[in-house]
Each structure stands twice: as structure tokens, then as C-alpha cells.
Amino acid sequence: MSPRTANLAAVLRALRAGPLSRTQLAARCGVAKSAVPGLLAELADRGLVRPAGVLPGNGRPSRLVELDGEDAYALALGIEADRLSAVVTDLSGRVLAEHAETVDVAAAGLQRGMDELAHLAHRVLPGPPVGVAISVPGLVDSAAAVLRFAPALRWRDAEIAGLMAARLNLPVDAVAVDNEANLGAVAETVAGAGAGVSELFYLSGGTAVGGGLVSGGAVLRGARGFAGEVGHIAVDPSGERCTCGRTGCLETKANLAAVARAAAAPGDPLQDPALGVEGRVALLKERLRRGDQRAATAVHELGVALGIALCSVVDVLDPDVVVLGGYFAELGDWLVEPVRVELAARPLGHARVVPSELGLEAPLRGAAHVAAERLFADPTLAPGTEEASV
């Protein structure tokens, strides 16, 4: 990357936090004040910044500049066991279009599943995206953009980035792939319950259970990119056998199907996968509000299991905040307290526990942020018009 491109990126990133004057940009980006007008002119030419009024105060008014990027589209795609989804945002993160479809992804298989996802992408995209990020429920080699294993999808070593890039006519490096819990953690630190927090652990609940850790503003991935797989922490040595081969893993207690079995009798609508995660959780919440004792007991036991697992997480990782995401966030009114009680019983159980502010949409919001990052890292990817000025 050339020094000028690096400076363009620094200015564009600085504006992500809100409008700034030229003097403020020079100070924040470490560039000469005399260089800022030229950098802003090029960014305006590329449709990425625009005037934003003046800075109030005494003396000579300072003109402000803000992000534009309304025509720079970031595409977020989500793959779940029973649903495909797509969201398009502009550079500020504002949602421009979104759509989701119920699909039995495992039955569809990899190629047809990717066909369906590409069709969804074309449906919501107003124009070519500046970047794409795909959220998946499994182990991801993010450097290679390969989904190594997703039990819920029954996919192994799936080259997701290449398959989607070909379907959208994009270069492979325009497509990022990451675990849904990692992306949920990103979203919460950017615009959710963990905004401004440097050390955050995000616990995701759905058809499986996962976790993502943000430390110092970056996702910690581990040696192979598989960090955060808390679903296989043992919470009940005499419990059920897990799909991983061990006994009593958190996932055997905390995946939505297991909680539904504990909360309702066989044949109950709560156990119907056709309702989807949102439908089943809405039904469960309705019963909790009515005072259904079986449902209340099941959710309390879920909170205890989460708390036991999180004690290990907090002891090892020492986060400032633990965010309950996925369907756990929807049950926050009933889950947060038993989790806090378990943590408080341990010497290091000092982390704050909060439900996600973004709920089930957090992974897609995180994916949109990652997709936009491609342009923030290299603003020259946006074509110039040679007409705009600031």
C-alpha cells in the first residue's frame, strides 16, 4: 500500500466516528494539515465523504466533513441450519435492504445452498458491493476463508469465499468468511452492548453454542482460528453424550432444541423446528411471562449451565463484559440473574453480564462491518467521478 493510500484510509477511518474538521483530521491521522484538503478531495471524488456544515465556536468557523458512502454497499450474508439471510448497509452501517428465507440448508447441500444464498444477495443488492462477509455456524479458517466444519450444516472444508465470489462475479479477496459468534462479538463492540469496551466475550446461542472474544479491539482467533468454542466445556459430568463424543458439554444443555425438550412435553409446538429460532423463542417467552413452571425451570437451569461454563471463560480470559447473544439475548430477563449468581460465587467472577442489544441480528451486523472494512482499508477500491469536492 502506498503512503497516500494509507493516508486516505486513515482519514476515512477517522470519519467513521462522526464529522470532523480538517484540523481535527490532521491531528487524529498524523498527517500534515496542508495534505488534508487533497486527501478529502480524492475521497469526495470517490463518493466517500461530503460537507457536513461548520464546527460551532468563536472565531473563524471550521468546515466539517463526514462519511458519505451511500452508494458504497457492504453485503452481509448469513448461513444458519434453517435460514439464509442477507443485509446491505452503507459505509455508516445504515441498513439499506435486508431479506431472509427459511431453508433446510443441510438438506440442500453446499452447492445448492450457495446458489440460494447468491440469489438472495442479488435480490437485495442495489449495485456491486465493496465487500462481502459471510457468517457461518462452524469452525472457520478465516485466513483461508474456508469453513472447516459445520455440524449443523454437515459441511466440511467448504471454500465458501471462492464459491460466493464466483456467483457474484467478484474477486475472492472481496469475500470474507467468519464464525457467527466472532461476528456477533464484533457487532457488540462496534454498536451494541460492548461499545467502547476493550475486552469482551460474546456467548452465542442457537442450534449450537459458540463464543467470540474481542481483546483490544481485535478478535482473538487462536492458532488455527478456532478459539471461542465454549459449547464443549463440560458442565454436567453425568449428562448427555455430545455430538463431539464427550459427555455433559454445555451444548447438550444450551442448544435451543435441548431447552425446548426440557421446557415442554413431546409433540408440543415449542419442539417444532419448522417455527424457526425466532418463533420458538417467542413461544417460550410467552410461557415464561404466563408463569409456566416447566418453562421457567428449564430456562433457570439453562442460566445455571451458562454460568458454570462462563466461570471457566472468565477465569481464563478476564473479560470486562460478557454479552449473551443469539437466542440467549431474547431470554435475557430470565437468564442474566442465574448467570450472575454462578459467576459471583467464584473469586474472579467480576465480569459484567448483559444481554445483547442486537439480538439475533448481531452476526449479520458484524458481517456488514467486516464487509465495509475492505473499503476502509483501501479507499481506492471506490471508483472516482472527478466531480465532487469538499
GROMACS .gro file of C-alpha atoms in nm:
model
  390
    1MET     CA    1   0.000   0.000   0.000
    2SER     CA    2   0.134   0.341  -0.096
    3PRO     CA    3   0.173   0.614   0.170
    4ARG     CA    4  -0.106   0.814   0.003
    5THR     CA    5  -0.346   0.518   0.013
    6ALA     CA    6  -0.258   0.467   0.380
    7ASN     CA    7  -0.339   0.833   0.449
    8LEU     CA    8  -0.669   0.810   0.260
    9ALA     CA    9  -0.757   0.506   0.473
   10ALA     CA   10  -0.661   0.686   0.794
   11VAL     CA   11  -0.885   0.984   0.709
   12LEU     CA   12  -1.177   0.763   0.610
   13ARG     CA   13  -1.147   0.556   0.929
   14ALA     CA   14  -1.133   0.870   1.143
   15LEU     CA   15  -1.461   0.989   0.992
   16ARG     CA   16  -1.626   0.661   1.086
   17ALA     CA   17  -1.672   0.803   1.436
   18GLY     CA   18  -1.852   1.116   1.310
   19PRO     CA   19  -1.794   1.451   1.136
   20LEU     CA   20  -1.455   1.621   1.182
   21SER     CA   21  -1.284   1.939   1.070
   22ARG     CA   22  -0.966   1.943   0.863
   23THR     CA   23  -0.763   2.043   1.170
   24GLN     CA   24  -0.910   1.755   1.371
   25LEU     CA   25  -0.839   1.511   1.089
   26ALA     CA   26  -0.477   1.621   1.066
   27ALA     CA   27  -0.431   1.571   1.441
   28ARG     CA   28  -0.607   1.234   1.457
   29CYS     CA   29  -0.447   1.087   1.145
   30GLY     CA   30  -0.096   1.218   1.199
   31VAL     CA   31  -0.076   1.388   0.859
   32ALA     CA   32   0.022   1.743   0.770
   33LYS     CA   33  -0.268   1.986   0.777
   34SER     CA   34  -0.169   2.100   0.427
   35ALA     CA   35  -0.219   1.744   0.298
   36VAL     CA   36  -0.575   1.707   0.428
   37PRO     CA   37  -0.757   1.908   0.156
   38GLY     CA   38  -0.606   1.695  -0.118
   39LEU     CA   39  -0.696   1.373   0.063
   40LEU     CA   40  -1.052   1.494   0.117
   41ALA     CA   41  -1.081   1.598  -0.245
   42GLU     CA   42  -0.989   1.248  -0.360
   43LEU     CA   43  -1.227   1.084  -0.113
   44ALA     CA   44  -1.505   1.317  -0.228
   45ASP     CA   45  -1.424   1.233  -0.589
   46ARG     CA   46  -1.475   0.869  -0.498
   47GLY     CA   47  -1.810   0.948  -0.335
   48LEU     CA   48  -1.693   0.863   0.015
   49VAL     CA   49  -1.710   1.197   0.202
   50ARG     CA   50  -1.921   1.513   0.187
   51PRO     CA   51  -1.951   1.852   0.362
   52ALA     CA   52  -2.126   1.848   0.700
   53GLY     CA   53  -2.170   2.212   0.798
   54VAL     CA   54  -1.940   2.402   1.031
   55LEU     CA   55  -1.796   2.345   1.375
   56PRO     CA   56  -1.967   2.576   1.629
   57GLY     CA   57  -1.746   2.813   1.824
   58ASN     CA   58  -1.586   3.155   1.836
   59GLY     CA   59  -1.361   3.286   1.565
   60ARG     CA   60  -1.328   3.162   1.211
   61PRO     CA   61  -1.571   2.871   1.153
   62SER     CA   62  -1.420   2.531   1.070
   63ARG     CA   63  -1.590   2.335   0.798
   64LEU     CA   64  -1.682   1.979   0.889
   65VAL     CA   65  -1.664   1.670   0.671
   66GLU     CA   66  -1.849   1.341   0.718
   67LEU     CA   67  -1.877   0.998   0.559
   68ASP     CA   68  -2.093   0.978   0.250
   69GLY     CA   69  -2.072   0.629   0.105
   70GLU     CA   70  -2.445   0.594   0.041
   71ASP     CA   71  -2.359   0.420  -0.286
   72ALA     CA   72  -2.083   0.205  -0.133
   73TYR     CA   73  -2.261  -0.118  -0.048
   74ALA     CA   74  -2.142  -0.363   0.218
   75LEU     CA   75  -2.306  -0.703   0.184
   76ALA     CA   76  -2.356  -0.929   0.486
   77LEU     CA   77  -2.472  -1.287   0.430
   78GLY     CA   78  -2.582  -1.531   0.698
   79ILE     CA   79  -2.597  -1.909   0.683
   80GLU     CA   80  -2.783  -2.097   0.957
   81ALA     CA   81  -2.917  -2.450   0.972
   82ASP     CA   82  -3.269  -2.335   0.889
   83ARG     CA   83  -3.225  -1.991   0.737
   84LEU     CA   84  -3.034  -1.785   0.482
   85SER     CA   85  -3.023  -1.409   0.518
   86ALA     CA   86  -2.876  -1.101   0.353
   87VAL     CA   87  -2.830  -0.740   0.463
   88VAL     CA   88  -2.692  -0.445   0.268
   89THR     CA   89  -2.558  -0.140   0.452
   90ASP     CA   90  -2.385   0.181   0.351
   91LEU     CA   91  -2.050   0.284   0.498
   92SER     CA   92  -2.212   0.431   0.809
   93GLY     CA   93  -2.375   0.098   0.887
   94ARG     CA   94  -2.725   0.213   0.792
   95VAL     CA   95  -2.933  -0.079   0.664
   96LEU     CA   96  -3.042  -0.023   0.304
   97ALA     CA   97  -3.201  -0.361   0.232
   98GLU     CA   98  -3.247  -0.697   0.400
   99HIS     CA   99  -3.421  -1.026   0.339
  100ALA     CA  100  -3.426  -1.377   0.484
  101GLU     CA  101  -3.563  -1.710   0.373
  102THR     CA  102  -3.635  -2.035   0.557
  103VAL     CA  103  -3.421  -2.309   0.402
  104ASP     CA  104  -3.317  -2.656   0.517
  105VAL     CA  105  -2.954  -2.583   0.441
  106ALA     CA  106  -2.820  -2.926   0.534
  107ALA     CA  107  -3.069  -3.096   0.302
  108ALA     CA  108  -2.992  -2.850   0.023
  109GLY     CA  109  -2.621  -2.930   0.029
  110LEU     CA  110  -2.327  -2.700  -0.030
  111GLN     CA  111  -2.369  -2.609  -0.397
  112ARG     CA  112  -2.745  -2.552  -0.391
  113GLY     CA  113  -2.715  -2.375  -0.058
  114MET     CA  114  -2.466  -2.133  -0.210
  115ASP     CA  115  -2.689  -2.089  -0.514
  116GLU     CA  116  -2.978  -1.991  -0.286
  117LEU     CA  117  -2.757  -1.752  -0.091
  118ALA     CA  118  -2.630  -1.587  -0.410
  119HIS     CA  119  -2.988  -1.548  -0.531
  120LEU     CA  120  -3.070  -1.375  -0.203
  121ALA     CA  121  -2.768  -1.147  -0.243
  122HIS     CA  122  -2.874  -1.042  -0.594
  123ARG     CA  123  -3.222  -0.974  -0.460
  124VAL     CA  124  -3.106  -0.715  -0.205
  125LEU     CA  125  -2.803  -0.558  -0.377
  126PRO     CA  126  -2.867  -0.223  -0.550
  127GLY     CA  127  -2.523  -0.241  -0.715
  128PRO     CA  128  -2.180  -0.406  -0.689
  129PRO     CA  129  -2.069  -0.442  -0.325
  130VAL     CA  130  -1.742  -0.301  -0.194
  131GLY     CA  131  -1.705  -0.612   0.018
  132VAL     CA  132  -1.888  -0.923   0.131
  133ALA     CA  133  -1.874  -1.106   0.465
  134ILE     CA  134  -2.044  -1.437   0.535
  135SER     CA  135  -2.149  -1.554   0.882
  136VAL     CA  136  -2.146  -1.932   0.934
  137PRO     CA  137  -2.212  -2.161   1.234
  138GLY     CA  138  -1.892  -2.362   1.244
  139LEU     CA  139  -1.514  -2.377   1.258
  140VAL     CA  140  -1.367  -2.127   1.014
  141ASP     CA  141  -1.013  -2.090   0.887
  142SER     CA  142  -1.061  -1.716   0.841
  143ALA     CA  143  -0.722  -1.661   0.678
  144ALA     CA  144  -0.814  -1.906   0.400
  145ALA     CA  145  -1.185  -1.813   0.412
  146VAL     CA  146  -1.270  -2.184   0.439
  147LEU     CA  147  -1.541  -2.336   0.656
  148ARG     CA  148  -1.362  -2.636   0.803
  149PHE     CA  149  -1.658  -2.799   0.975
  150ALA     CA  150  -2.018  -2.704   1.047
  151PRO     CA  151  -2.207  -2.992   1.215
  152ALA     CA  152  -2.546  -2.820   1.178
  153LEU     CA  153  -2.491  -2.784   0.803
  154ARG     CA  154  -2.298  -3.110   0.752
  155TRP     CA  155  -2.038  -2.918   0.551
  156ARG     CA  156  -1.663  -2.986   0.568
  157ASP     CA  157  -1.374  -2.793   0.409
  158ALA     CA  158  -1.616  -2.574   0.216
  159GLU     CA  159  -1.442  -2.298   0.019
  160ILE     CA  160  -1.720  -2.054   0.089
  161ALA     CA  161  -1.538  -1.741  -0.030
  162GLY     CA  162  -1.448  -1.883  -0.369
  163LEU     CA  163  -1.795  -2.027  -0.426
  164MET     CA  164  -1.967  -1.697  -0.345
  165ALA     CA  165  -1.714  -1.482  -0.532
  166ALA     CA  166  -1.778  -1.683  -0.849
  167ARG     CA  167  -2.154  -1.645  -0.811
  168LEU     CA  168  -2.132  -1.268  -0.753
  169ASN     CA  169  -1.858  -1.207  -1.011
  170LEU     CA  170  -1.619  -1.068  -0.751
  171PRO     CA  171  -1.252  -1.132  -0.671
  172VAL     CA  172  -1.206  -1.390  -0.398
  173ASP     CA  173  -1.035  -1.139  -0.172
  174ALA     CA  174  -1.356  -0.933  -0.169
  175VAL     CA  175  -1.531  -1.208   0.032
  176ALA     CA  176  -1.460  -1.274   0.399
  177VAL     CA  177  -1.593  -1.570   0.598
  178ASP     CA  178  -1.612  -1.595   0.976
  179ASN     CA  179  -1.780  -1.778   1.260
  180GLU     CA  180  -2.111  -1.622   1.362
  181ALA     CA  181  -2.002  -1.576   1.724
  182ASN     CA  182  -1.689  -1.385   1.621
  183LEU     CA  183  -1.901  -1.157   1.405
  184GLY     CA  184  -2.152  -1.113   1.686
  185ALA     CA  185  -1.867  -1.007   1.913
  186VAL     CA  186  -1.751  -0.754   1.653
  187ALA     CA  187  -2.102  -0.609   1.625
  188GLU     CA  188  -2.141  -0.571   2.000
  189THR     CA  189  -1.811  -0.382   2.032
  190VAL     CA  190  -1.895  -0.153   1.741
  191ALA     CA  191  -2.259  -0.069   1.807
  192GLY     CA  192  -2.401  -0.287   2.081
  193ALA     CA  193  -2.378  -0.370   2.449
  194GLY     CA  194  -1.998  -0.365   2.443
  195ALA     CA  195  -1.943  -0.036   2.263
  196GLY     CA  196  -1.627   0.120   2.400
  197VAL     CA  197  -1.523  -0.198   2.586
  198SER     CA  198  -1.176  -0.333   2.507
  199GLU     CA  199  -1.221  -0.687   2.647
  200LEU     CA  200  -1.550  -0.859   2.562
  201PHE     CA  201  -1.671  -1.216   2.544
  202TYR     CA  202  -1.978  -1.288   2.333
  203LEU     CA  203  -2.172  -1.609   2.401
  204SER     CA  204  -2.399  -1.712   2.116
  205GLY     CA  205  -2.698  -1.943   2.145
  206GLY     CA  206  -2.887  -2.110   1.861
  207THR     CA  207  -2.893  -2.458   1.713
  208ALA     CA  208  -2.540  -2.473   1.861
  209VAL     CA  209  -2.345  -2.271   2.117
  210GLY     CA  210  -2.035  -2.067   2.041
  211GLY     CA  211  -1.829  -1.779   2.166
  212GLY     CA  212  -1.615  -1.494   2.041
  213LEU     CA  213  -1.357  -1.285   2.225
  214VAL     CA  214  -1.261  -0.930   2.134
  215SER     CA  215  -0.942  -0.807   2.301
  216GLY     CA  216  -0.800  -0.463   2.238
  217GLY     CA  217  -1.046  -0.416   1.953
  218ALA     CA  218  -0.949  -0.734   1.765
  219VAL     CA  219  -1.100  -1.082   1.756
  220LEU     CA  220  -0.873  -1.341   1.920
  221ARG     CA  221  -0.873  -1.650   1.698
  222GLY     CA  222  -0.610  -1.887   1.834
  223ALA     CA  223  -0.352  -2.083   1.636
  224ARG     CA  224  -0.598  -2.231   1.385
  225GLY     CA  225  -0.878  -1.976   1.411
  226PHE     CA  226  -1.099  -2.196   1.627
  227ALA     CA  227  -1.086  -2.006   1.958
  228GLY     CA  228  -1.412  -1.950   2.144
  229GLU     CA  229  -1.568  -2.295   2.107
  230VAL     CA  230  -1.717  -2.288   2.457
  231GLY     CA  231  -2.004  -2.517   2.359
  232HIS     CA  232  -1.782  -2.811   2.455
  233ILE     CA  233  -1.692  -2.703   2.807
  234ALA     CA  234  -1.817  -2.979   3.040
  235VAL     CA  235  -2.094  -2.855   3.272
  236ASP     CA  236  -2.253  -3.187   3.375
  237PRO     CA  237  -2.025  -3.495   3.400
  238SER     CA  238  -2.332  -3.721   3.428
  239GLY     CA  239  -2.519  -3.551   3.145
  240GLU     CA  240  -2.597  -3.644   2.786
  241ARG     CA  241  -2.343  -3.756   2.531
  242CYS     CA  242  -2.247  -3.471   2.297
  243THR     CA  243  -2.201  -3.494   1.920
  244CYS     CA  244  -1.830  -3.429   1.983
  245GLY     CA  245  -1.809  -3.763   2.166
  246ARG     CA  246  -1.776  -3.626   2.517
  247THR     CA  247  -2.036  -3.616   2.794
  248GLY     CA  248  -2.217  -3.324   2.950
  249CYS     CA  249  -2.094  -3.045   2.721
  250LEU     CA  250  -2.261  -2.705   2.752
  251GLU     CA  251  -2.411  -2.756   2.408
  252THR     CA  252  -2.613  -3.056   2.530
  253LYS     CA  253  -2.780  -2.826   2.783
  254ALA     CA  254  -2.791  -2.495   2.598
  255ASN     CA  255  -2.876  -2.550   2.233
  256LEU     CA  256  -3.233  -2.443   2.162
  257ALA     CA  257  -3.361  -2.794   2.091
  258ALA     CA  258  -3.236  -2.917   2.430
  259VAL     CA  259  -3.400  -2.627   2.614
  260ALA     CA  260  -3.726  -2.685   2.426
  261ARG     CA  261  -3.724  -3.053   2.529
  262ALA     CA  262  -3.675  -2.951   2.891
  263ALA     CA  263  -3.944  -2.683   2.873
  264ALA     CA  264  -4.224  -2.879   2.706
  265ALA     CA  265  -4.362  -3.229   2.650
  266PRO     CA  266  -4.301  -3.423   2.326
  267GLY     CA  267  -4.526  -3.303   2.045
  268ASP     CA  268  -4.556  -2.955   2.193
  269PRO     CA  269  -4.526  -2.673   1.932
  270LEU     CA  270  -4.221  -2.548   2.121
  271GLN     CA  271  -4.034  -2.850   1.987
  272ASP     CA  272  -4.131  -2.788   1.623
  273PRO     CA  273  -3.819  -2.687   1.424
  274ALA     CA  274  -4.046  -2.551   1.150
  275LEU     CA  275  -4.119  -2.250   1.373
  276GLY     CA  276  -3.756  -2.143   1.343
  277VAL     CA  277  -3.545  -1.998   1.622
  278GLU     CA  278  -3.745  -1.674   1.642
  279GLY     CA  279  -4.081  -1.849   1.654
  280ARG     CA  280  -3.978  -2.100   1.918
  281VAL     CA  281  -3.816  -1.836   2.139
  282ALA     CA  282  -4.123  -1.612   2.111
  283LEU     CA  283  -4.339  -1.903   2.225
  284LEU     CA  284  -4.105  -1.979   2.513
  285LYS     CA  285  -4.106  -1.615   2.626
  286GLU     CA  286  -4.485  -1.611   2.619
  287ARG     CA  287  -4.493  -1.910   2.854
  288LEU     CA  288  -4.237  -1.755   3.086
  289ARG     CA  289  -4.449  -1.441   3.114
  290ARG     CA  290  -4.755  -1.656   3.192
  291GLY     CA  291  -4.566  -1.824   3.476
  292ASP     CA  292  -4.534  -2.169   3.315
  293GLN     CA  293  -4.335  -2.356   3.579
  294ARG     CA  294  -4.182  -2.616   3.346
  295ALA     CA  295  -4.058  -2.344   3.109
  296ALA     CA  296  -3.926  -2.135   3.400
  297THR     CA  297  -3.735  -2.431   3.544
  298ALA     CA  298  -3.583  -2.515   3.205
  299VAL     CA  299  -3.463  -2.158   3.149
  300HIS     CA  300  -3.327  -2.126   3.503
  301GLU     CA  301  -3.129  -2.448   3.455
  302LEU     CA  302  -3.003  -2.308   3.125
  303GLY     CA  303  -2.881  -1.998   3.309
  304VAL     CA  304  -2.700  -2.212   3.566
  305ALA     CA  305  -2.530  -2.415   3.290
  306LEU     CA  306  -2.423  -2.097   3.112
  307GLY     CA  307  -2.290  -1.959   3.438
  308ILE     CA  308  -2.084  -2.272   3.509
  309ALA     CA  309  -1.926  -2.258   3.163
  310LEU     CA  310  -1.868  -1.884   3.184
  311CYS     CA  311  -1.683  -1.922   3.514
  312SER     CA  312  -1.408  -2.100   3.321
  313VAL     CA  313  -1.417  -1.839   3.047
  314VAL     CA  314  -1.392  -1.550   3.293
  315ASP     CA  315  -1.115  -1.718   3.493
  316VAL     CA  316  -0.902  -1.772   3.181
  317LEU     CA  317  -0.984  -1.469   2.965
  318ASP     CA  318  -1.075  -1.199   3.219
  319PRO     CA  319  -1.321  -1.001   3.002
  320ASP     CA  320  -1.476  -0.674   3.115
  321VAL     CA  321  -1.816  -0.773   2.978
  322VAL     CA  322  -1.990  -1.099   2.889
  323VAL     CA  323  -2.263  -1.048   2.630
  324LEU     CA  324  -2.539  -1.308   2.600
  325GLY     CA  325  -2.616  -1.326   2.228
  326GLY     CA  326  -2.831  -1.524   1.987
  327TYR     CA  327  -3.146  -1.660   2.146
  328PHE     CA  328  -2.989  -1.613   2.490
  329ALA     CA  329  -3.035  -1.237   2.442
  330GLU     CA  330  -3.409  -1.286   2.385
  331LEU     CA  331  -3.429  -1.461   2.723
  332GLY     CA  332  -3.209  -1.206   2.899
  333ASP     CA  333  -3.475  -1.112   3.156
  334TRP     CA  334  -3.465  -1.468   3.287
  335LEU     CA  335  -3.103  -1.570   3.216
  336VAL     CA  336  -2.885  -1.284   3.336
  337GLU     CA  337  -2.951  -1.333   3.707
  338PRO     CA  338  -2.869  -1.708   3.734
  339VAL     CA  339  -2.554  -1.646   3.526
  340ARG     CA  340  -2.451  -1.363   3.759
  341VAL     CA  341  -2.514  -1.579   4.066
  342GLU     CA  342  -2.281  -1.852   3.934
  343LEU     CA  343  -2.009  -1.600   3.848
  344ALA     CA  344  -2.040  -1.421   4.182
  345ALA     CA  345  -1.966  -1.746   4.364
  346ARG     CA  346  -1.615  -1.755   4.212
  347PRO     CA  347  -1.321  -1.536   4.322
  348LEU     CA  348  -1.272  -1.395   3.971
  349GLY     CA  349  -1.638  -1.369   3.878
  350HIS     CA  350  -1.629  -0.992   3.832
  351ALA     CA  351  -1.729  -0.958   3.465
  352ARG     CA  352  -2.044  -0.763   3.389
  353VAL     CA  353  -2.313  -0.982   3.226
  354VAL     CA  354  -2.554  -0.819   2.983
  355PRO     CA  355  -2.791  -0.935   2.707
  356SER     CA  356  -2.701  -0.841   2.351
  357GLU     CA  357  -2.857  -0.516   2.229
  358LEU     CA  358  -2.860  -0.653   1.874
  359GLY     CA  359  -3.021  -0.990   1.948
  360LEU     CA  360  -3.035  -1.247   1.672
  361GLU     CA  361  -2.913  -0.991   1.416
  362ALA     CA  362  -2.571  -0.934   1.577
  363PRO     CA  363  -2.373  -1.171   1.349
  364LEU     CA  364  -2.513  -1.005   1.035
  365ARG     CA  365  -2.438  -0.658   1.171
  366GLY     CA  366  -2.084  -0.770   1.246
  367ALA     CA  367  -2.055  -0.917   0.897
  368ALA     CA  368  -2.166  -0.586   0.744
  369HIS     CA  369  -1.898  -0.406   0.945
  370VAL     CA  370  -1.632  -0.651   0.823
  371ALA     CA  371  -1.752  -0.621   0.463
  372ALA     CA  372  -1.720  -0.242   0.478
  373GLU     CA  373  -1.370  -0.276   0.626
  374ARG     CA  374  -1.237  -0.372   0.282
  375LEU     CA  375  -1.306  -0.019   0.156
  376PHE     CA  376  -1.193   0.150   0.477
  377ALA     CA  377  -0.862  -0.034   0.439
  378ASP     CA  378  -0.824   0.077   0.076
  379PRO     CA  379  -1.045   0.367  -0.034
  380THR     CA  380  -0.900   0.350  -0.386
  381LEU     CA  381  -1.128   0.050  -0.446
  382ALA     CA  382  -1.411   0.302  -0.491
  383PRO     CA  383  -1.418   0.444  -0.845
  384GLY     CA  384  -1.366   0.819  -0.889
  385THR     CA  385  -1.606   1.063  -1.055
  386GLU     CA  386  -1.381   1.373  -1.079
  387GLU     CA  387  -1.681   1.593  -0.996
  388ALA     CA  388  -1.726   1.612  -0.619
  389SER     CA  389  -1.547   1.849  -0.381
  390VAL     CA  390  -1.548   1.931  -0.010
   0.00000   0.00000   0.00000
